Coordinates of C-alpha atoms and ligand atoms in Angstrom, one line a residue:
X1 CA -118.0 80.3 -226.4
X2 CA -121.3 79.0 -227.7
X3 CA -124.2 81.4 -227.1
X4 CA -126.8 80.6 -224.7
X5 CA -130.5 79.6 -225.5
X6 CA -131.8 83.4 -223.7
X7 CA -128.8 84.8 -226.7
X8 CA -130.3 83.1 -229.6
X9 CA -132.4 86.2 -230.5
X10 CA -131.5 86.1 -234.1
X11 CA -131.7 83.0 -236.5
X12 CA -130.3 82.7 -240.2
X13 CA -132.4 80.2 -242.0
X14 CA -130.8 79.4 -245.3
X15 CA -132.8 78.2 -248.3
X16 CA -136.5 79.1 -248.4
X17 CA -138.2 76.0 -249.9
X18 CA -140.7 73.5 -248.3
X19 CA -138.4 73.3 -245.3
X20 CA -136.6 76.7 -244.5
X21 CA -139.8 78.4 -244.7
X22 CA -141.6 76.8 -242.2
X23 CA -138.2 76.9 -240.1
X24 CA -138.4 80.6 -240.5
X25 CA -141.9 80.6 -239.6
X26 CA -141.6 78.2 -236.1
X27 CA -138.3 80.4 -235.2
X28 CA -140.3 83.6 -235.7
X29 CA -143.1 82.4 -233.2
X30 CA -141.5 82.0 -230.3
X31 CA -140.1 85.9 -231.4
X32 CA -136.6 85.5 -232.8
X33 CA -135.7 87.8 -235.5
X34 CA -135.0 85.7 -238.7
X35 CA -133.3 86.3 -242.1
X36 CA -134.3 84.5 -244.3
X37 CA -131.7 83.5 -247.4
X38 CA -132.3 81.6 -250.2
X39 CA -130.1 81.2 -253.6
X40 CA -132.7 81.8 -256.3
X41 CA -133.8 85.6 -256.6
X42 CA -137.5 85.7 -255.3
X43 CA -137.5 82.5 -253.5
X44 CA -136.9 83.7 -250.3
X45 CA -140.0 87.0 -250.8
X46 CA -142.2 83.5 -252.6
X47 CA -141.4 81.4 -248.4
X48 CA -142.6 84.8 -246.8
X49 CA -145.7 84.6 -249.1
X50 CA -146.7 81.1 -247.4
X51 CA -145.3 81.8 -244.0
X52 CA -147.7 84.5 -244.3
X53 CA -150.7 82.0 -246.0
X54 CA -149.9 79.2 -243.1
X55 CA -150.3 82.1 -240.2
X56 CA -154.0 83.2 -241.5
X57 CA -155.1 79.5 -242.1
X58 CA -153.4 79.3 -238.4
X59 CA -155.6 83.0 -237.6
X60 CA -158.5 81.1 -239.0
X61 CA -158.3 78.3 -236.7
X62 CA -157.8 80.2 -234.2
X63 CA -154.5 78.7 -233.5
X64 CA -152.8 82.3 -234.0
X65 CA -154.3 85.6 -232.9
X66 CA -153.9 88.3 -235.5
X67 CA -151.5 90.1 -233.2
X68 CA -149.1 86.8 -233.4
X69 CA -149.9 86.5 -236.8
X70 CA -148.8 90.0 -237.4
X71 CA -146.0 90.0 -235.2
X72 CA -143.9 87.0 -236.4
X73 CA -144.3 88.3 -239.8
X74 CA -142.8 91.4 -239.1
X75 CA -139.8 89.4 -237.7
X76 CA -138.6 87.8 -240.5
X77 CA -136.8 89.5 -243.2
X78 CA -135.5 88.3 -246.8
X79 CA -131.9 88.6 -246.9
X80 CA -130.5 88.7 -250.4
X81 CA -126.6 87.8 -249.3
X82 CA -126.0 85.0 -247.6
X83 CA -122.8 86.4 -245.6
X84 CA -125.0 89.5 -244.7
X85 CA -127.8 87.1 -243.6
X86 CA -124.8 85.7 -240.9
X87 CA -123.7 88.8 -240.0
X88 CA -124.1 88.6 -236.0
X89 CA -126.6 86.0 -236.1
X90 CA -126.7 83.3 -233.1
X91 CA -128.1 80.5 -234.9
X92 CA -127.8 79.4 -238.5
X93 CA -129.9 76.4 -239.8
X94 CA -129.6 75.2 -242.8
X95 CA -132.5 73.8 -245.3
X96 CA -130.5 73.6 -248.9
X97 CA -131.4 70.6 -251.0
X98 CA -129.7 67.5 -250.1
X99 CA -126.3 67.6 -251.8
X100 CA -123.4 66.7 -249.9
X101 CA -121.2 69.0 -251.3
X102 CA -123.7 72.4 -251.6
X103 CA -124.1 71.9 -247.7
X104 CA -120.1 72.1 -247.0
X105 CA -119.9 75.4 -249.4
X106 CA -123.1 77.0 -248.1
X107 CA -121.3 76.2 -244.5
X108 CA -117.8 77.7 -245.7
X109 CA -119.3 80.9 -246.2
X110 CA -121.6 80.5 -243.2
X111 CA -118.5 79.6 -241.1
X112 CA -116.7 83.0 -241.9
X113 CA -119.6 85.1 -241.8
X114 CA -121.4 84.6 -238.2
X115 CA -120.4 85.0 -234.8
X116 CA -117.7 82.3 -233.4
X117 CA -120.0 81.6 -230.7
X118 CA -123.3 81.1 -233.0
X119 CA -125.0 77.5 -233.1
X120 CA -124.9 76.1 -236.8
X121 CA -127.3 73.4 -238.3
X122 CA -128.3 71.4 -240.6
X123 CA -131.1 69.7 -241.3
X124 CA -130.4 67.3 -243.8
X125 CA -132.3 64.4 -243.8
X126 CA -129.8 61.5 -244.5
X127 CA -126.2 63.2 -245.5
X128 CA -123.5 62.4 -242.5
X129 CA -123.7 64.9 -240.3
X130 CA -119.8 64.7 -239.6
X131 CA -118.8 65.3 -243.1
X132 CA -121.1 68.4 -243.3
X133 CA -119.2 69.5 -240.3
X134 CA -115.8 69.4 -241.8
X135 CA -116.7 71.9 -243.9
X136 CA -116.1 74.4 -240.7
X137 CA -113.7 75.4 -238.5
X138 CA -114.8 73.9 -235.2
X139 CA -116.5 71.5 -235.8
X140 CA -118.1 70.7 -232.6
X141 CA -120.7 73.8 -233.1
X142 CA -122.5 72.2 -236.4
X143 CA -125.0 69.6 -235.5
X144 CA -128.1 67.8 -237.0
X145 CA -131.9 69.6 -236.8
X146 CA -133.9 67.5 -238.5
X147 CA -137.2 69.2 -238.8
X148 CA -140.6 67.2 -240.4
X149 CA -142.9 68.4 -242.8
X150 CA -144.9 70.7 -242.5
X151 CA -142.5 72.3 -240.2
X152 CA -145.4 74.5 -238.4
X153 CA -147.3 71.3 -237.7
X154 CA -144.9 68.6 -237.0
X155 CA -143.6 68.2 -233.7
X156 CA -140.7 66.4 -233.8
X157 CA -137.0 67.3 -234.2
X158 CA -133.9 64.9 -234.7
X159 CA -131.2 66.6 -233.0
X160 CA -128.3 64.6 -234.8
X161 CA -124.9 64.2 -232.6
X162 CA -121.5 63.2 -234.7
X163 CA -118.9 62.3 -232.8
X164 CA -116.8 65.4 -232.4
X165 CA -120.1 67.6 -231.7
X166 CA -119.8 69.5 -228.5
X167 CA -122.3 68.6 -225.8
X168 CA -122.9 72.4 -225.7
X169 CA -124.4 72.8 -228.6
X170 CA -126.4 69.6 -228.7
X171 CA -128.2 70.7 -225.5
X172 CA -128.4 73.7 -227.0
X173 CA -130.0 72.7 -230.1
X174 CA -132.4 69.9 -228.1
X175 CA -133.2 73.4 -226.0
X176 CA -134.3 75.5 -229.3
X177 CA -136.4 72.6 -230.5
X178 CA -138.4 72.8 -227.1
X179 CA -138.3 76.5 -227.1
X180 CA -140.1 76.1 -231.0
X181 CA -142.5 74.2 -229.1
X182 CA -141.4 70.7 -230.3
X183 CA -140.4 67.2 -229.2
X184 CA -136.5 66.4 -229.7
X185 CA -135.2 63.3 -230.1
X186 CA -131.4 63.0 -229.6
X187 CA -129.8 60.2 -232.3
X188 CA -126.3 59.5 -233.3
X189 CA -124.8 60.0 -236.8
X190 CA -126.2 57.1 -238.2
X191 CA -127.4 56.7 -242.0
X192 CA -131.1 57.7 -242.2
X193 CA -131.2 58.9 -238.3
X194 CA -134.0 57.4 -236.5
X195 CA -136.5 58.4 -238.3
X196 CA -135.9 58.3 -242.0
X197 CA -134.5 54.9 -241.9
X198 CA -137.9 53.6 -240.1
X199 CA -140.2 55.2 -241.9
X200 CA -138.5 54.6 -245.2
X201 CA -138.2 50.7 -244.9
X202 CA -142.3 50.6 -244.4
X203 CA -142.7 53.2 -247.6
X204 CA -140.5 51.2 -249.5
X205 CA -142.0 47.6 -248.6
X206 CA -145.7 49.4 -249.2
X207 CA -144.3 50.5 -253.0
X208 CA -143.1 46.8 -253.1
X209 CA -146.5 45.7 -252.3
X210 CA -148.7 47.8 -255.2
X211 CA -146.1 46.2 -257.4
X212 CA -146.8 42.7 -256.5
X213 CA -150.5 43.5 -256.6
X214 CA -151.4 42.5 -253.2
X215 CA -153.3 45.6 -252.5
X216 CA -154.6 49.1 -253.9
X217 CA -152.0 52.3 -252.8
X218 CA -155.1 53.4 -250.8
X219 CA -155.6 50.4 -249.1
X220 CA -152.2 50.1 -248.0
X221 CA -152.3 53.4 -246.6
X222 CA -155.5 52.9 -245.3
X223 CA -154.1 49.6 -243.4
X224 CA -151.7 51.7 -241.7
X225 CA -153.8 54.6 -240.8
X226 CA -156.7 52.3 -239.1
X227 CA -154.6 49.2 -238.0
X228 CA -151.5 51.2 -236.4
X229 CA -153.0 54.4 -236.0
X230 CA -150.3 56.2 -238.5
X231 CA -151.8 59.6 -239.2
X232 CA -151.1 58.9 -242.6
X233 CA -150.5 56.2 -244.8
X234 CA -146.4 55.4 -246.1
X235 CA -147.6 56.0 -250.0
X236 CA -149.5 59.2 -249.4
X237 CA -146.2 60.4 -247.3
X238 CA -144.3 59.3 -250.1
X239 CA -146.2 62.1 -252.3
X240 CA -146.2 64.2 -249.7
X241 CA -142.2 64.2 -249.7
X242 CA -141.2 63.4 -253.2
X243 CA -141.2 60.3 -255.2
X244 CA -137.4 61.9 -256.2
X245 CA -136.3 63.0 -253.1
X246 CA -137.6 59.5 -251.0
X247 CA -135.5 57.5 -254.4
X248 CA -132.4 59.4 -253.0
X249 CA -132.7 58.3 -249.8
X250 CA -133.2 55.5 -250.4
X251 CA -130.4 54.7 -252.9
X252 CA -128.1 56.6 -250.5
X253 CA -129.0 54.0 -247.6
X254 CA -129.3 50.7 -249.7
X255 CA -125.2 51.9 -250.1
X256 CA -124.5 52.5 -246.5
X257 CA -127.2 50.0 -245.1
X258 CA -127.7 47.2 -247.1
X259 CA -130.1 46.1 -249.8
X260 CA -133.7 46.3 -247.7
X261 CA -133.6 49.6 -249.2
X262 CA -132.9 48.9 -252.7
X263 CA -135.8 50.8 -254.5
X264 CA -138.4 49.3 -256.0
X265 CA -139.1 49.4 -259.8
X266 CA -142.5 51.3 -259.3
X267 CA -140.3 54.4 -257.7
X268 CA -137.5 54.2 -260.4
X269 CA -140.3 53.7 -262.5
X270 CA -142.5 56.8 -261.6
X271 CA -139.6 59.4 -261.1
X272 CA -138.3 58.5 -264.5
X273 CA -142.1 59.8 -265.6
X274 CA -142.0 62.7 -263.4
X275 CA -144.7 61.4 -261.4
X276 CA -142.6 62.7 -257.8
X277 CA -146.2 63.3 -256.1
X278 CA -147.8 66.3 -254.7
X279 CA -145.6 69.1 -256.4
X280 CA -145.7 67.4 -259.8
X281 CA -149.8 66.4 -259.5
X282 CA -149.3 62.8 -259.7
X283 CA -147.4 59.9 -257.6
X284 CA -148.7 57.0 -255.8
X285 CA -151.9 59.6 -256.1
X286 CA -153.1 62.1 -258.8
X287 CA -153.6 65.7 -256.6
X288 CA -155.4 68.5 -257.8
X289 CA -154.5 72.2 -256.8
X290 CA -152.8 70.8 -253.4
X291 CA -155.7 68.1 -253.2
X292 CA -155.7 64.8 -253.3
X293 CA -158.0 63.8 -256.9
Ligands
NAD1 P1 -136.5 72.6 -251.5 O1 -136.0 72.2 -252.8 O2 -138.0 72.7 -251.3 O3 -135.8 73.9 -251.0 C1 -134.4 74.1 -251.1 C2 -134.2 75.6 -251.3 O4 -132.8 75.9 -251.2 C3 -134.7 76.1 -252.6 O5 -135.5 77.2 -252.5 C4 -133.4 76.5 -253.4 O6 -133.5 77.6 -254.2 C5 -132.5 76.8 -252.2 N1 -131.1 76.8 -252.5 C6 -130.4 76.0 -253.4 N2 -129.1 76.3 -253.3 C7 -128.9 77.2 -252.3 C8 -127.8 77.9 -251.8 N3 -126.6 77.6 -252.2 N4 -128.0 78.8 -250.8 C9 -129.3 79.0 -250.4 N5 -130.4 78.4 -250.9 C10 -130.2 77.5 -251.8 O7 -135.9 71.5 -250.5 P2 -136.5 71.0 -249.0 O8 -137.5 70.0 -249.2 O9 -136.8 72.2 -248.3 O10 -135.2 70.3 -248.4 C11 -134.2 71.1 -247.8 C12 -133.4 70.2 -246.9 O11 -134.3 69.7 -245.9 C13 -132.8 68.9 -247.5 O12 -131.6 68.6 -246.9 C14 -133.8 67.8 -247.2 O13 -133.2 66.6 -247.2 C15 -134.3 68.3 -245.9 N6 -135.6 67.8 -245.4 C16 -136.6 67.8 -246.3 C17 -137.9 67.3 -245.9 C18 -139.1 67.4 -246.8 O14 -140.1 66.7 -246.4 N7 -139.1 68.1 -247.9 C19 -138.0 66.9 -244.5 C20 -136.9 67.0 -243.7 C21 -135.7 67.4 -244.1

């Protein structure tokens, strides 16, 4: 029997990198205990080090009080063993990188290691949601969290249903992403979910315009921002996300949508130089310790 949302007291977030820190960060907030598990030795200590840099800009703000700040930091705890990390957990989420086949082992071990009853997800961004189920016993407990980035910030969830998911534990899930304080969206196993797909086909027709000259990167994004009231424009979100990462997605859908997402020269073009945004200090834009230059 799945547990309920008042039994998820302890979440398992596995991988610490842009996204299963701030995962670790929103669950700790509303006052789960978390572990914290990532592969690499150090990673996971490095995502408390900015869970703990995000809550002071947050104390800063005055978003946070200090107490808060101090509270969901002493809540979360890096795990060095991913079975120990599952080791009477109630909810496991999932933030590996985007590999079909390192999901289903991550989720083998997962499977044998928590509770029968825990909630597992993942929150791929693209990869079939069903096939990363597979990889468990029963199935019907592993459904889609797709959290956005920053995780802290971002409001919206993509609770992802494949079609042997239990309705249990897709309530359940759509009930954690409130309890973080965020807006879910419920979307069937589809390639790219709601969002990815969307958003992708205006990044990738923006990329296609800066190739055919019809307008600077800024202006584009600057089109966007003060004709449709985006937040921010599709080529600074490419940076933002990864010239490398948004090129798999969009390679993955062009094979299991059809050729509107065939990427554009400039992105084959620009990962092939190592120019994949934000983390590498150049993409669409050249950044400067986090800034944009
Ligand atoms: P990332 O590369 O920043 O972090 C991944 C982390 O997983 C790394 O710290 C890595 O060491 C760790 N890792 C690798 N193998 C592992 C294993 N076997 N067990 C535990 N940890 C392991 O990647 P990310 O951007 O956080 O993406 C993670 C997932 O979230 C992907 O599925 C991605 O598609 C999805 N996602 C990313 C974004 C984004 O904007 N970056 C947004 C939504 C969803």
């Amino acid at each position: 029997m799945l547990v309920s949302l008042e039994q998820i007291q302890t979440v398992t977030v596995v991988g610490a990198g842009t996204m299963g820190h701030g995962i670790a960060h929103v669950c700790a907030q509303v006052g789960a205990r978390v572990r914290l598990y990532d592969a690499i030795a150090g990673a996971a200590a490095a995502g408390l080090a900015k869970i703990a840099r995000n809550l002071d800009k947050g104390v800063e703000l005055g978003k946070v009080t200090a107490e808060a700040r101090d509270a969901a930091l002493g809540r979360i705890t890096a795990v060095a063993e991913l079975a120990a990390a599952c080791d009477a957990t109630d909810l496991v989420i999932e933030a590996v990188p985007e590999r079909l086949e390192l999901k289903r082992e991550v989720f083998g071990v997962v499977d044998r290691a928590a509770p029968a009853g825990a909630l597992l997800a993942t929150n791929t961004s693209s990869l079939p949601i069903a096939d990363i189920a597979a990889s468990v016993a029963n199935p019907g407990r592993l459904v889609g969290m797709h959290f956005f980035n920053p995780v802290h910030v971002m409001k919206l969830v993509e609770v992802v249903r494949h079609a042997s998911a239990d309705a249990a534990a897709v309530a359940l899930a759509v009930a954690y992403a409130e309890k973080l304080g965020k807006t879910p969206i419920t979307v069937a196993d589809s390639p790219g979910f709601a969002s990815s797909r969307l958003g992708l086909v205006i990044g990738l027709e923006a990329m296609r315009m800066v190739e055919q000259g019809v307008a600077s990167a800024a202006d584009i994004d600057t089109a966007m921002k003060l004709g449709y009231g985006h937040p921010m424009g599709p080529l600074e979100l490419t940076d933002l996300v990864g010239l490398d990462v948004r090129l798999g997605i969009a390679e993955y859908l062009t094979g299991a949508i059809g050729p509107s997402f065939t990427p554009p020269q400039v992105l084959r073009d620009k990962v092939a130089a190592g120019k994949l945004g934000k983390k590498s200090g150049e993409g669409f834009y050249r950044w400067v310790d986090g800034k944009r230059a």
